[in-house]
């Protein structure tokens, strides 16, 4: 058999075992047969109408009925009930006046993925987060060749703390990519031409040789108690791999499959560069969703963030909002707090919430439609809808509305809503319609829901990190994330570990 053809058919650590007689009948742990685990974060700003957002089941099994009703925001997700997990009772920390500074939107962005305070420095006025964010930590643990996360934003993003979600290091904001063409160009550079024949579908992606993929396993074999003859075989095999330097790519990563997703030169061009917000959100947003799926198929990134800007006026798909989303979330159509209700404000917010639910459903549906191993890409992933705030008027960050689709390769429970509150209290759905409902015209700065304030969001992140990386060679269990999990900067991490209730 020709050397190149043989290398095209190898599969991870298993490549060495058949040749090493001194190791028989032992076996080595091969790479997961169904593909790599991935984390995708779908991030929206300004909160939502929480009393319309949550499924009707707070703790228990989910069916399609939990997403139905005249005011049920998540109706587009009803058919995915068996693959959804709603982790209830989580709160963002730190929150409130920390180190002498407080702005709920700054914290909702800067602290959300970092679980660290934002910089109170009023001289510079940037208020950047003081720790690296979840996406960068996760990418550093599981991405090939040290690749950073893929952070995307639809349309445009503010270059300040209210528009930046990702941080590569303390006080080091990481700007999102807003141009679909740039994402597309990077993917076309790693396409497989013709019909792929490789069986190495789920290995570390483009830019790595076969040696890069399996060197950790080969090193492990070299350190085992084996005969001198077998040690020489391993050494010879390394030399052969270095000479060949075969690039390994996913069998799904090619122009034909991209076209099947609707990704072509023409469609990417149509989704790029428009200054019209409606086009940016509709055509551009859909293209970003398609490019996320293609990125996963090509296995060029296992940590992806899609953030939607919050200061946008929705005037498409039947919506004719009178103010931008941020102003509507305040119920008065402006940046002020209190005052007079904007006309039909709750209807407008509900329409926006429903539109985002449709985009999230599209992302979940697309990823679930792509076969991978014995299941789909969604089965190997966790696609999490994460909000900046719970209720936009109350600006609260407790009892957060969070949805996770996919089990991350069987690590997470599915088809359930789980009350994780350690006190066991009933959480409810919040009080988003305390103002501007039933003919009321005065806006009050209501408190949303005061429940679900004791379980830190950082514990959810620890759970996701371990689910993401558990099959990576050399993985060490993560026990904590961020710098603090209360609102007391002197205490640090007080509740380490995962949330076992969420684990399958």
CSV table of C-alpha atoms in Angstrom, one decimal:
chain,number,residue,atom,x,y,z
A,1,UNK,CA,0.0,0.0,0.0
A,2,UNK,CA,1.3,3.5,-0.8
A,3,UNK,CA,2.4,5.5,2.1
A,4,UNK,CA,0.2,8.5,1.4
A,5,UNK,CA,-2.9,6.4,1.0
A,6,UNK,CA,-2.3,4.5,4.2
A,7,UNK,CA,-1.8,7.7,6.1
A,8,UNK,CA,-5.1,9.1,4.8
A,9,UNK,CA,-6.9,6.3,6.5
A,10,UNK,CA,-5.4,6.4,9.9
A,11,UNK,CA,-7.4,7.3,13.0
A,12,UNK,CA,-5.8,8.9,16.0
A,13,UNK,CA,-4.0,7.0,18.6
A,14,UNK,CA,-5.0,3.7,17.1
A,15,UNK,CA,-2.4,4.1,14.3
A,16,UNK,CA,0.4,2.7,16.5
A,17,UNK,CA,-1.2,-0.2,18.4
A,18,UNK,CA,-1.4,-2.9,15.6
A,19,UNK,CA,2.4,-2.6,15.0
A,20,UNK,CA,3.5,-2.8,18.7
A,21,UNK,CA,3.4,-6.5,19.6
A,22,UNK,CA,4.7,-5.9,23.1
A,23,UNK,CA,1.6,-3.9,24.0
A,24,UNK,CA,-0.9,-6.5,22.9
A,25,UNK,CA,-3.6,-7.2,24.1
A,26,UNK,CA,-3.6,-3.7,25.6
A,27,UNK,CA,-5.4,-0.9,23.8
A,28,UNK,CA,-5.1,2.8,23.7
A,29,UNK,CA,-7.9,5.3,24.1
A,30,UNK,CA,-8.8,6.5,20.6
A,31,UNK,CA,-10.3,9.9,19.8
A,32,UNK,CA,-14.0,10.1,20.2
A,33,UNK,CA,-15.8,8.2,17.3
A,34,UNK,CA,-18.5,10.7,17.0
A,35,UNK,CA,-16.5,13.9,16.7
A,36,UNK,CA,-15.0,16.7,18.8
A,37,UNK,CA,-17.0,18.6,21.4
A,38,UNK,CA,-17.7,22.2,20.8
A,39,UNK,CA,-19.2,25.2,22.6
A,40,UNK,CA,-21.2,27.9,20.7
A,41,UNK,CA,-22.5,31.0,22.6
A,42,UNK,CA,-25.5,32.9,21.1
A,43,UNK,CA,-25.4,36.2,23.0
A,44,UNK,CA,-28.2,38.8,23.1
A,45,UNK,CA,-28.3,42.2,24.9
A,46,UNK,CA,-30.9,44.1,26.9
A,47,UNK,CA,-32.7,41.2,28.6
A,48,UNK,CA,-36.2,40.0,27.7
A,49,UNK,CA,-39.7,39.6,29.0
A,50,UNK,CA,-38.8,36.8,31.3
A,51,UNK,CA,-42.4,35.9,32.2
A,52,UNK,CA,-42.9,35.1,28.5
A,53,UNK,CA,-39.5,33.6,27.9
A,54,UNK,CA,-39.1,30.6,30.2
A,55,UNK,CA,-40.7,27.2,29.4
A,56,UNK,CA,-43.8,26.5,31.5
A,57,UNK,CA,-41.8,23.7,33.3
A,58,UNK,CA,-39.4,25.0,35.9
A,59,UNK,CA,-38.0,21.6,37.1
A,60,UNK,CA,-38.7,18.5,35.1
A,61,UNK,CA,-39.0,16.9,31.7
A,62,UNK,CA,-39.7,19.1,28.7
A,63,UNK,CA,-42.2,18.4,25.9
A,64,UNK,CA,-43.3,20.6,23.1
A,65,UNK,CA,-46.3,21.8,25.3
A,66,UNK,CA,-43.8,23.6,27.5
A,67,UNK,CA,-43.2,26.1,24.7
A,68,UNK,CA,-46.7,26.8,23.6
A,69,UNK,CA,-49.1,29.6,24.5
A,70,UNK,CA,-50.1,33.0,23.1
A,71,UNK,CA,-47.1,34.8,24.8
A,72,UNK,CA,-44.5,32.0,24.7
A,73,UNK,CA,-41.3,33.5,23.2
A,74,UNK,CA,-39.6,30.1,22.7
A,75,UNK,CA,-42.4,28.6,20.5
A,76,UNK,CA,-39.9,28.1,17.6
A,77,UNK,CA,-37.9,25.7,19.8
A,78,UNK,CA,-40.9,23.4,20.6
A,79,UNK,CA,-39.7,20.7,18.2
A,80,UNK,CA,-36.3,20.6,19.9
A,81,UNK,CA,-37.6,19.9,23.4
A,82,UNK,CA,-35.8,16.5,23.6
A,83,UNK,CA,-32.4,18.2,22.9
A,84,UNK,CA,-32.8,21.3,25.2
A,85,UNK,CA,-31.6,22.0,28.7
A,86,UNK,CA,-32.7,25.0,30.7
A,87,UNK,CA,-30.3,25.5,33.7
A,88,UNK,CA,-32.4,27.6,36.1
A,89,UNK,CA,-31.3,29.7,39.1
A,90,UNK,CA,-28.0,31.1,37.9
A,91,UNK,CA,-26.8,34.6,38.7
A,92,UNK,CA,-23.9,36.6,37.4
A,93,UNK,CA,-21.2,37.6,39.9
A,94,UNK,CA,-19.9,40.1,40.5
A,95,UNK,CA,-22.9,42.4,40.2
A,96,UNK,CA,-23.7,45.8,41.7
A,97,UNK,CA,-21.2,48.3,43.1
A,98,UNK,CA,-17.8,46.6,42.9
A,99,UNK,CA,-14.7,48.6,43.6
A,100,UNK,CA,-16.7,51.7,43.8
A,101,UNK,CA,-18.2,51.5,40.3
A,102,UNK,CA,-21.5,50.2,38.9
A,103,UNK,CA,-23.2,50.2,35.5
A,104,UNK,CA,-25.4,47.2,34.8
A,105,UNK,CA,-24.8,47.2,31.1
A,106,UNK,CA,-21.0,47.5,31.5
A,107,UNK,CA,-21.1,44.5,34.0
A,108,UNK,CA,-23.6,42.6,31.8
A,109,UNK,CA,-21.0,42.7,29.0
A,110,UNK,CA,-17.6,42.9,30.8
A,111,UNK,CA,-18.3,40.4,33.6
A,112,UNK,CA,-20.6,38.0,31.9
A,113,UNK,CA,-18.0,35.8,30.3
A,114,UNK,CA,-15.2,36.7,32.7
A,115,UNK,CA,-16.8,36.3,36.1
A,116,UNK,CA,-14.5,39.1,37.2
A,117,UNK,CA,-15.0,42.8,38.1
A,118,UNK,CA,-14.7,45.5,35.5
A,119,UNK,CA,-12.0,48.2,35.9
A,120,UNK,CA,-13.4,51.1,37.9
A,121,UNK,CA,-10.8,53.5,36.5
A,122,UNK,CA,-12.7,56.7,35.6
A,123,UNK,CA,-9.6,58.4,34.2
A,124,UNK,CA,-9.5,56.2,31.2
A,125,UNK,CA,-13.2,55.4,31.2
A,126,UNK,CA,-13.0,52.1,29.4
A,127,UNK,CA,-14.0,49.9,32.3
A,128,UNK,CA,-12.6,46.8,30.7
A,129,UNK,CA,-12.9,43.4,32.4
A,130,UNK,CA,-10.1,42.4,34.6
A,131,UNK,CA,-9.8,38.7,33.5
A,132,UNK,CA,-9.8,36.6,30.4
A,133,UNK,CA,-13.2,35.5,29.2
A,134,UNK,CA,-14.7,32.0,28.9
A,135,UNK,CA,-14.3,31.8,25.2
A,136,UNK,CA,-10.5,32.4,25.3
A,137,UNK,CA,-10.0,30.0,28.2
A,138,UNK,CA,-12.0,27.3,26.4
A,139,UNK,CA,-10.2,27.9,23.1
A,140,UNK,CA,-6.8,27.7,24.8
A,141,UNK,CA,-7.7,24.3,26.2
A,142,UNK,CA,-9.3,22.6,23.2
A,143,UNK,CA,-8.6,24.5,20.0
A,144,UNK,CA,-6.1,23.2,17.5
A,145,UNK,CA,-2.6,24.8,17.5
A,146,UNK,CA,-3.6,27.4,20.0
A,147,UNK,CA,-6.1,29.1,17.8
A,148,UNK,CA,-8.2,31.7,19.6
A,149,UNK,CA,-12.0,31.6,19.7
A,150,UNK,CA,-14.1,32.6,16.7
A,151,UNK,CA,-16.0,35.7,18.0
A,152,UNK,CA,-18.6,37.2,15.6
A,153,UNK,CA,-20.9,40.1,15.8
A,154,UNK,CA,-23.7,40.9,13.4
A,155,UNK,CA,-23.6,44.3,11.8
A,156,UNK,CA,-21.2,46.4,13.9
A,157,UNK,CA,-20.0,46.5,17.5
A,158,UNK,CA,-19.2,49.4,19.8
A,159,UNK,CA,-15.5,49.6,20.6
A,160,UNK,CA,-16.2,50.0,24.3
A,161,UNK,CA,-17.3,47.9,27.2
A,162,UNK,CA,-20.9,48.1,26.2
A,163,UNK,CA,-20.0,46.4,22.9
A,164,UNK,CA,-17.2,44.1,23.8
A,165,UNK,CA,-17.9,40.6,25.3
A,166,UNK,CA,-14.6,38.8,24.7
A,167,UNK,CA,-11.3,39.4,26.6
A,168,UNK,CA,-8.1,37.6,25.7
A,169,UNK,CA,-6.4,38.7,29.0
A,170,UNK,CA,-7.1,41.2,31.8
A,171,UNK,CA,-8.0,44.6,30.4
A,172,UNK,CA,-7.4,43.3,26.9
A,173,UNK,CA,-10.7,43.5,24.9
A,174,UNK,CA,-11.0,41.2,21.9
A,175,UNK,CA,-13.0,42.8,19.0
A,176,UNK,CA,-15.5,40.6,17.2
A,177,UNK,CA,-15.3,39.9,13.5
A,178,UNK,CA,-18.2,41.7,11.8
A,179,UNK,CA,-17.4,40.9,8.2
A,180,UNK,CA,-18.7,37.6,6.8
A,181,UNK,CA,-16.2,37.7,3.9
A,182,UNK,CA,-13.3,37.5,6.3
A,183,UNK,CA,-14.7,34.4,7.9
A,184,UNK,CA,-15.4,32.9,4.5
A,185,UNK,CA,-11.9,33.5,3.2
A,186,UNK,CA,-10.3,31.6,6.0
A,187,UNK,CA,-12.6,28.6,5.5
A,188,UNK,CA,-12.1,28.4,1.7
A,189,UNK,CA,-8.3,28.2,2.3
A,190,UNK,CA,-8.8,24.9,4.0
A,191,UNK,CA,-11.3,23.3,1.7
A,192,UNK,CA,-10.7,19.8,0.4
A,193,UNK,CA,-10.8,19.6,-3.3
A,194,UNK,CA,-12.7,16.8,-5.0
A,195,UNK,CA,-14.3,14.0,-3.0
A,196,UNK,CA,-12.5,13.5,0.3
A,197,UNK,CA,-11.4,10.0,1.2
A,198,UNK,CA,-9.8,10.5,4.5
A,199,UNK,CA,-11.2,8.7,7.5
A,200,UNK,CA,-9.7,11.3,9.9
A,201,UNK,CA,-12.8,13.3,10.0
A,202,UNK,CA,-12.6,14.7,13.5
A,203,UNK,CA,-9.0,15.3,14.1
A,204,UNK,CA,-7.3,18.7,14.8
A,205,UNK,CA,-7.9,20.8,11.8
A,206,UNK,CA,-6.1,22.6,9.0
A,207,UNK,CA,-2.5,23.7,9.2
A,208,UNK,CA,-1.5,20.6,11.2
A,209,UNK,CA,0.3,17.6,10.0
A,210,UNK,CA,-0.6,14.0,10.9
A,211,UNK,CA,2.3,14.2,13.3
A,212,UNK,CA,0.9,17.2,15.0
A,213,UNK,CA,-2.4,15.3,15.5
A,214,UNK,CA,-1.0,12.2,17.0
A,215,UNK,CA,2.3,13.2,18.5
A,216,UNK,CA,0.9,13.3,22.1
A,217,UNK,CA,-0.3,9.7,21.7
A,218,UNK,CA,3.0,8.6,20.1
A,219,UNK,CA,4.9,10.2,23.0
A,220,UNK,CA,2.7,8.3,25.4
A,221,UNK,CA,3.4,5.0,23.6
A,222,UNK,CA,7.1,5.8,23.6
A,223,UNK,CA,7.0,6.0,27.4
A,224,UNK,CA,5.3,2.7,27.9
A,225,UNK,CA,7.1,-0.5,28.9
A,226,UNK,CA,7.6,-2.0,25.5
A,227,UNK,CA,10.3,-3.9,23.7
A,228,UNK,CA,13.2,-2.2,22.1
A,229,UNK,CA,11.9,-3.4,18.7
A,230,UNK,CA,8.6,-1.6,19.3
A,231,UNK,CA,10.3,1.5,20.5
A,232,UNK,CA,12.2,1.6,17.2
A,233,UNK,CA,8.9,1.1,15.3
A,234,UNK,CA,7.5,4.2,17.0
A,235,UNK,CA,10.6,6.2,16.2
A,236,UNK,CA,10.5,5.1,12.6
A,237,UNK,CA,6.8,5.9,12.4
A,238,UNK,CA,7.4,9.5,13.6
A,239,UNK,CA,10.1,9.9,10.9
A,240,UNK,CA,7.7,8.7,8.3
A,241,UNK,CA,5.0,11.1,9.4
A,242,UNK,CA,7.5,14.0,9.3
A,243,UNK,CA,8.4,13.2,5.8
A,244,UNK,CA,4.9,12.9,4.6
A,245,UNK,CA,3.3,15.9,6.4
A,246,UNK,CA,-0.2,15.0,5.3
A,247,UNK,CA,-2.8,17.7,6.1
A,248,UNK,CA,-5.9,16.3,7.8
A,249,UNK,CA,-9.2,17.9,7.3
A,250,UNK,CA,-12.8,17.0,7.9
A,251,UNK,CA,-14.5,15.1,5.1
A,252,UNK,CA,-17.3,17.6,5.3
A,253,UNK,CA,-15.1,20.6,4.6
A,254,UNK,CA,-15.5,21.4,0.9
A,255,UNK,CA,-17.1,23.8,-1.5
A,256,UNK,CA,-20.0,21.5,-2.3
A,257,UNK,CA,-21.1,21.3,1.3
A,258,UNK,CA,-20.6,25.0,1.8
A,259,UNK,CA,-22.9,25.6,-1.2
A,260,UNK,CA,-25.5,23.2,0.3
A,261,UNK,CA,-25.5,25.5,3.3
A,262,UNK,CA,-26.1,28.5,1.0
A,263,UNK,CA,-22.5,29.8,1.3
A,264,UNK,CA,-21.1,30.9,-2.1
A,265,UNK,CA,-19.0,33.8,-3.3
A,266,UNK,CA,-22.2,35.5,-4.4
A,267,UNK,CA,-24.2,35.0,-1.1
A,268,UNK,CA,-21.3,36.0,1.1
A,269,UNK,CA,-20.9,39.2,-1.0
A,270,UNK,CA,-24.6,40.0,-0.6
A,271,UNK,CA,-24.3,39.6,3.2
A,272,UNK,CA,-21.2,41.8,3.5
A,273,UNK,CA,-20.8,45.5,3.7
A,274,UNK,CA,-24.4,46.8,3.8
A,275,UNK,CA,-25.0,49.8,6.0
A,276,UNK,CA,-28.7,49.0,6.2
A,277,UNK,CA,-29.4,47.5,9.6
A,278,UNK,CA,-32.2,45.3,8.4
A,279,UNK,CA,-29.9,43.7,5.8
A,280,UNK,CA,-27.1,43.3,8.4
A,281,UNK,CA,-29.3,41.5,10.8
A,282,UNK,CA,-31.3,39.4,8.4
A,283,UNK,CA,-29.0,38.5,5.5
A,284,UNK,CA,-25.8,39.1,7.4
A,285,UNK,CA,-27.0,37.4,10.6
A,286,UNK,CA,-28.1,34.3,8.6
A,287,UNK,CA,-24.8,34.2,6.9
A,288,UNK,CA,-22.9,34.3,10.2
A,289,UNK,CA,-25.1,31.4,11.4
A,290,UNK,CA,-24.3,29.4,8.2
A,291,UNK,CA,-20.6,30.2,8.6
A,292,UNK,CA,-20.7,28.9,12.2
A,293,UNK,CA,-21.9,25.6,10.9
A,294,UNK,CA,-19.2,25.5,8.2
A,295,UNK,CA,-16.6,26.3,10.7
A,296,UNK,CA,-17.7,23.4,12.8
A,297,UNK,CA,-17.7,21.1,9.8
A,298,UNK,CA,-14.2,22.1,8.9
A,299,UNK,CA,-13.2,21.8,12.6
A,300,UNK,CA,-11.2,25.1,12.5
A,301,UNK,CA,-12.6,26.3,15.8
A,302,UNK,CA,-14.4,24.5,18.7
A,303,UNK,CA,-15.2,27.7,20.6
A,304,UNK,CA,-17.5,30.1,18.8
A,305,UNK,CA,-19.4,33.2,20.0
A,306,UNK,CA,-22.1,35.1,18.0
A,307,UNK,CA,-23.2,38.3,19.7
A,308,UNK,CA,-26.0,40.6,18.6
A,309,UNK,CA,-25.6,44.3,19.2
A,310,UNK,CA,-28.1,45.9,21.6
A,311,UNK,CA,-28.6,49.4,20.3
A,312,UNK,CA,-30.6,48.6,17.2
A,313,UNK,CA,-34.1,49.6,16.0
A,314,UNK,CA,-36.0,46.6,14.7
A,315,UNK,CA,-37.9,47.5,11.6
A,316,UNK,CA,-38.1,44.3,9.6
A,317,UNK,CA,-40.0,41.0,9.4
A,318,UNK,CA,-43.2,42.7,10.4
A,319,UNK,CA,-41.7,44.7,13.2
A,320,UNK,CA,-41.9,48.5,13.3
A,321,UNK,CA,-40.3,49.4,16.6
A,322,UNK,CA,-40.4,53.1,17.5
A,323,UNK,CA,-37.1,53.1,19.5
A,324,UNK,CA,-34.0,51.0,19.7
A,325,UNK,CA,-33.9,47.8,21.7
A,326,UNK,CA,-32.1,49.4,24.6
A,327,UNK,CA,-34.6,52.2,24.9
A,328,UNK,CA,-37.5,49.8,24.7
A,329,UNK,CA,-36.0,47.6,27.4
A,330,UNK,CA,-36.2,50.7,29.7
A,331,UNK,CA,-39.9,50.7,28.7
A,332,UNK,CA,-39.8,54.5,27.9
A,333,UNK,CA,-37.9,54.4,24.6
A,334,UNK,CA,-34.8,56.2,25.9
A,335,UNK,CA,-31.7,55.8,28.1
A,336,UNK,CA,-33.5,57.3,31.0
A,337,UNK,CA,-34.9,55.3,33.9
A,338,UNK,CA,-38.5,55.7,34.8
A,339,UNK,CA,-40.9,58.1,33.1
A,340,UNK,CA,-43.8,57.3,30.7
A,341,UNK,CA,-44.3,54.0,28.9
A,342,UNK,CA,-43.6,54.0,25.2
A,343,UNK,CA,-46.7,53.1,23.1
A,344,UNK,CA,-47.1,49.3,22.7
A,345,UNK,CA,-43.7,48.8,24.4
A,346,UNK,CA,-44.4,45.3,25.7
A,347,UNK,CA,-45.6,44.1,22.3
A,348,UNK,CA,-42.5,45.5,20.7
A,349,UNK,CA,-40.1,43.8,23.1
A,350,UNK,CA,-42.0,40.6,22.7
A,351,UNK,CA,-41.6,40.8,18.9
A,352,UNK,CA,-37.8,41.3,19.4
A,353,UNK,CA,-37.6,38.4,21.8
A,354,UNK,CA,-39.4,36.2,19.4
A,355,UNK,CA,-37.2,37.2,16.5
A,356,UNK,CA,-34.1,36.2,18.5
A,357,UNK,CA,-35.8,32.9,19.4
A,358,UNK,CA,-36.2,32.3,15.7
A,359,UNK,CA,-32.5,33.0,15.0
A,360,UNK,CA,-31.5,30.7,17.8
A,361,UNK,CA,-33.8,28.0,16.5
A,362,UNK,CA,-32.2,28.4,13.0
A,363,UNK,CA,-28.7,27.9,14.5
A,364,UNK,CA,-29.8,24.9,16.5
A,365,UNK,CA,-31.7,23.4,13.6
A,366,UNK,CA,-28.8,23.9,11.1
A,367,UNK,CA,-26.3,22.3,13.4
A,368,UNK,CA,-28.7,19.4,14.2
A,369,UNK,CA,-29.2,18.8,10.4
A,370,UNK,CA,-25.5,18.0,9.8
A,371,UNK,CA,-24.7,14.3,10.4
A,372,UNK,CA,-21.6,13.4,12.4
A,373,UNK,CA,-20.7,9.9,13.5
A,374,UNK,CA,-23.8,8.1,14.7
A,375,UNK,CA,-25.7,11.4,15.4
A,376,UNK,CA,-25.4,15.1,14.5
A,377,UNK,CA,-23.1,17.9,15.1
A,378,UNK,CA,-25.5,19.2,17.7
A,379,UNK,CA,-25.2,16.0,19.7
A,380,UNK,CA,-21.5,16.7,20.1
A,381,UNK,CA,-22.0,20.4,20.9
A,382,UNK,CA,-23.5,22.7,23.5
A,383,UNK,CA,-25.2,25.7,21.8
A,384,UNK,CA,-26.0,28.2,24.6
A,385,UNK,CA,-28.3,31.2,24.4
A,386,UNK,CA,-26.9,33.5,27.0
A,387,UNK,CA,-28.3,37.0,27.8
A,388,UNK,CA,-26.7,40.2,29.0
A,389,UNK,CA,-29.5,40.8,31.5
A,390,UNK,CA,-32.6,38.9,32.7
A,391,UNK,CA,-35.2,41.7,32.6
A,392,UNK,CA,-34.0,44.8,30.8
A,393,UNK,CA,-35.9,47.3,32.9
A,394,UNK,CA,-34.9,45.9,36.2
A,395,UNK,CA,-31.3,45.3,34.9
A,396,UNK,CA,-31.1,42.2,37.1
A,397,UNK,CA,-28.6,39.5,36.5
A,398,UNK,CA,-30.1,36.8,38.6
A,399,UNK,CA,-32.6,34.0,37.6
A,400,UNK,CA,-31.0,34.3,34.2
A,401,UNK,CA,-32.8,33.0,31.1
A,402,UNK,CA,-30.4,30.5,29.6
A,403,UNK,CA,-31.0,27.7,27.1
A,404,UNK,CA,-28.5,25.0,26.0
A,405,UNK,CA,-29.1,22.8,23.0
A,406,UNK,CA,-27.1,19.6,22.5
A,407,UNK,CA,-25.5,17.4,25.1
A,408,UNK,CA,-21.8,18.0,24.3
A,409,UNK,CA,-21.3,14.4,23.4
A,410,UNK,CA,-23.5,13.0,26.2
A,411,UNK,CA,-22.0,15.1,29.0
A,412,UNK,CA,-25.1,17.2,29.7
A,413,UNK,CA,-28.7,16.2,30.4
A,414,UNK,CA,-31.3,16.9,27.6
A,415,UNK,CA,-35.0,17.5,27.5
A,416,UNK,CA,-35.2,19.0,30.9
A,417,UNK,CA,-35.6,22.2,32.8
A,418,UNK,CA,-33.6,22.0,36.0
A,419,UNK,CA,-33.9,24.2,39.1
A,420,UNK,CA,-30.3,24.4,40.3
A,421,UNK,CA,-31.0,26.8,43.1
A,422,UNK,CA,-29.2,25.3,46.2
A,423,UNK,CA,-32.0,26.5,48.5
A,424,UNK,CA,-34.6,24.6,46.5
A,425,UNK,CA,-36.8,27.7,46.3
A,426,UNK,CA,-39.3,28.2,43.5
A,427,UNK,CA,-37.8,30.5,41.0
A,428,UNK,CA,-40.7,31.7,39.0
A,429,UNK,CA,-40.4,33.7,35.7
A,430,UNK,CA,-39.7,37.2,37.0
A,431,UNK,CA,-41.9,40.3,36.9
A,432,UNK,CA,-41.1,41.8,33.5
A,433,UNK,CA,-44.6,43.2,33.1
A,434,UNK,CA,-44.8,45.1,36.4
A,435,UNK,CA,-44.8,48.3,34.3
A,436,UNK,CA,-46.7,49.3,31.2
A,437,UNK,CA,-49.2,46.4,31.4
A,438,UNK,CA,-53.0,46.5,31.7
A,439,UNK,CA,-53.3,50.2,30.8
A,440,UNK,CA,-50.5,51.4,33.1
A,441,UNK,CA,-48.6,54.3,31.7
A,442,UNK,CA,-45.9,54.9,34.3
A,443,UNK,CA,-42.5,53.2,34.2
A,444,UNK,CA,-41.0,52.0,37.5
A,445,UNK,CA,-37.5,50.6,37.9
A,446,UNK,CA,-38.8,47.3,39.0
A,447,UNK,CA,-36.7,44.5,40.6
A,448,UNK,CA,-37.5,41.7,38.2
A,449,UNK,CA,-37.1,38.5,40.2
A,450,UNK,CA,-35.3,38.3,43.5
A,451,UNK,CA,-34.9,34.5,43.4
A,452,UNK,CA,-32.1,32.4,41.9
A,453,UNK,CA,-29.4,34.7,43.3
A,454,UNK,CA,-27.1,32.2,45.1
A,455,UNK,CA,-25.7,29.9,42.4
A,456,UNK,CA,-22.9,31.6,40.5
A,457,UNK,CA,-22.7,31.5,36.7
A,458,UNK,CA,-19.1,30.5,37.0
A,459,UNK,CA,-20.2,27.0,38.1
A,460,UNK,CA,-22.1,26.5,34.9
A,461,UNK,CA,-18.9,27.5,33.0
A,462,UNK,CA,-16.9,25.0,34.9
A,463,UNK,CA,-19.3,22.3,33.9
A,464,UNK,CA,-19.2,23.4,30.2
A,465,UNK,CA,-15.4,23.5,30.2
A,466,UNK,CA,-15.1,20.0,31.5
A,467,UNK,CA,-17.7,18.7,29.0
A,468,UNK,CA,-15.8,20.4,26.2
A,469,UNK,CA,-12.4,19.2,27.0
A,470,UNK,CA,-12.8,15.8,28.7
A,471,UNK,CA,-11.8,13.8,25.5
A,472,UNK,CA,-8.8,16.0,24.8
A,473,UNK,CA,-5.4,14.3,25.3
A,474,UNK,CA,-3.8,15.5,28.6
A,475,UNK,CA,-7.0,17.2,29.8
A,476,UNK,CA,-7.0,18.1,33.5
A,477,UNK,CA,-10.3,18.7,35.2
A,478,UNK,CA,-11.3,22.3,35.7
A,479,UNK,CA,-12.5,23.1,39.2
A,480,UNK,CA,-13.1,26.9,39.1
A,481,UNK,CA,-13.4,29.8,36.7
A,482,UNK,CA,-13.1,33.5,37.0
A,483,UNK,CA,-11.8,35.5,39.9
A,484,UNK,CA,-14.9,35.7,42.2
A,485,UNK,CA,-18.3,34.1,42.5
A,486,UNK,CA,-20.0,36.5,45.0
A,487,UNK,CA,-20.2,40.3,45.1
A,488,UNK,CA,-17.4,40.4,47.7
A,489,UNK,CA,-14.0,41.0,46.0
A,490,UNK,CA,-12.2,39.7,49.0
A,491,UNK,CA,-13.6,36.2,48.9
A,492,UNK,CA,-12.5,34.9,45.5
A,493,UNK,CA,-14.0,31.6,44.5
A,494,UNK,CA,-16.2,30.2,47.3
A,495,UNK,CA,-18.2,27.5,45.4
A,496,UNK,CA,-15.8,25.5,43.2
A,497,UNK,CA,-16.7,22.5,41.1
A,498,UNK,CA,-19.3,21.6,38.5
A,499,UNK,CA,-23.1,21.5,38.7
A,500,UNK,CA,-23.8,17.8,39.0
A,501,UNK,CA,-27.5,18.3,38.5
A,502,UNK,CA,-26.8,19.2,34.9
A,503,UNK,CA,-24.6,16.3,34.0
A,504,UNK,CA,-26.0,13.2,32.3
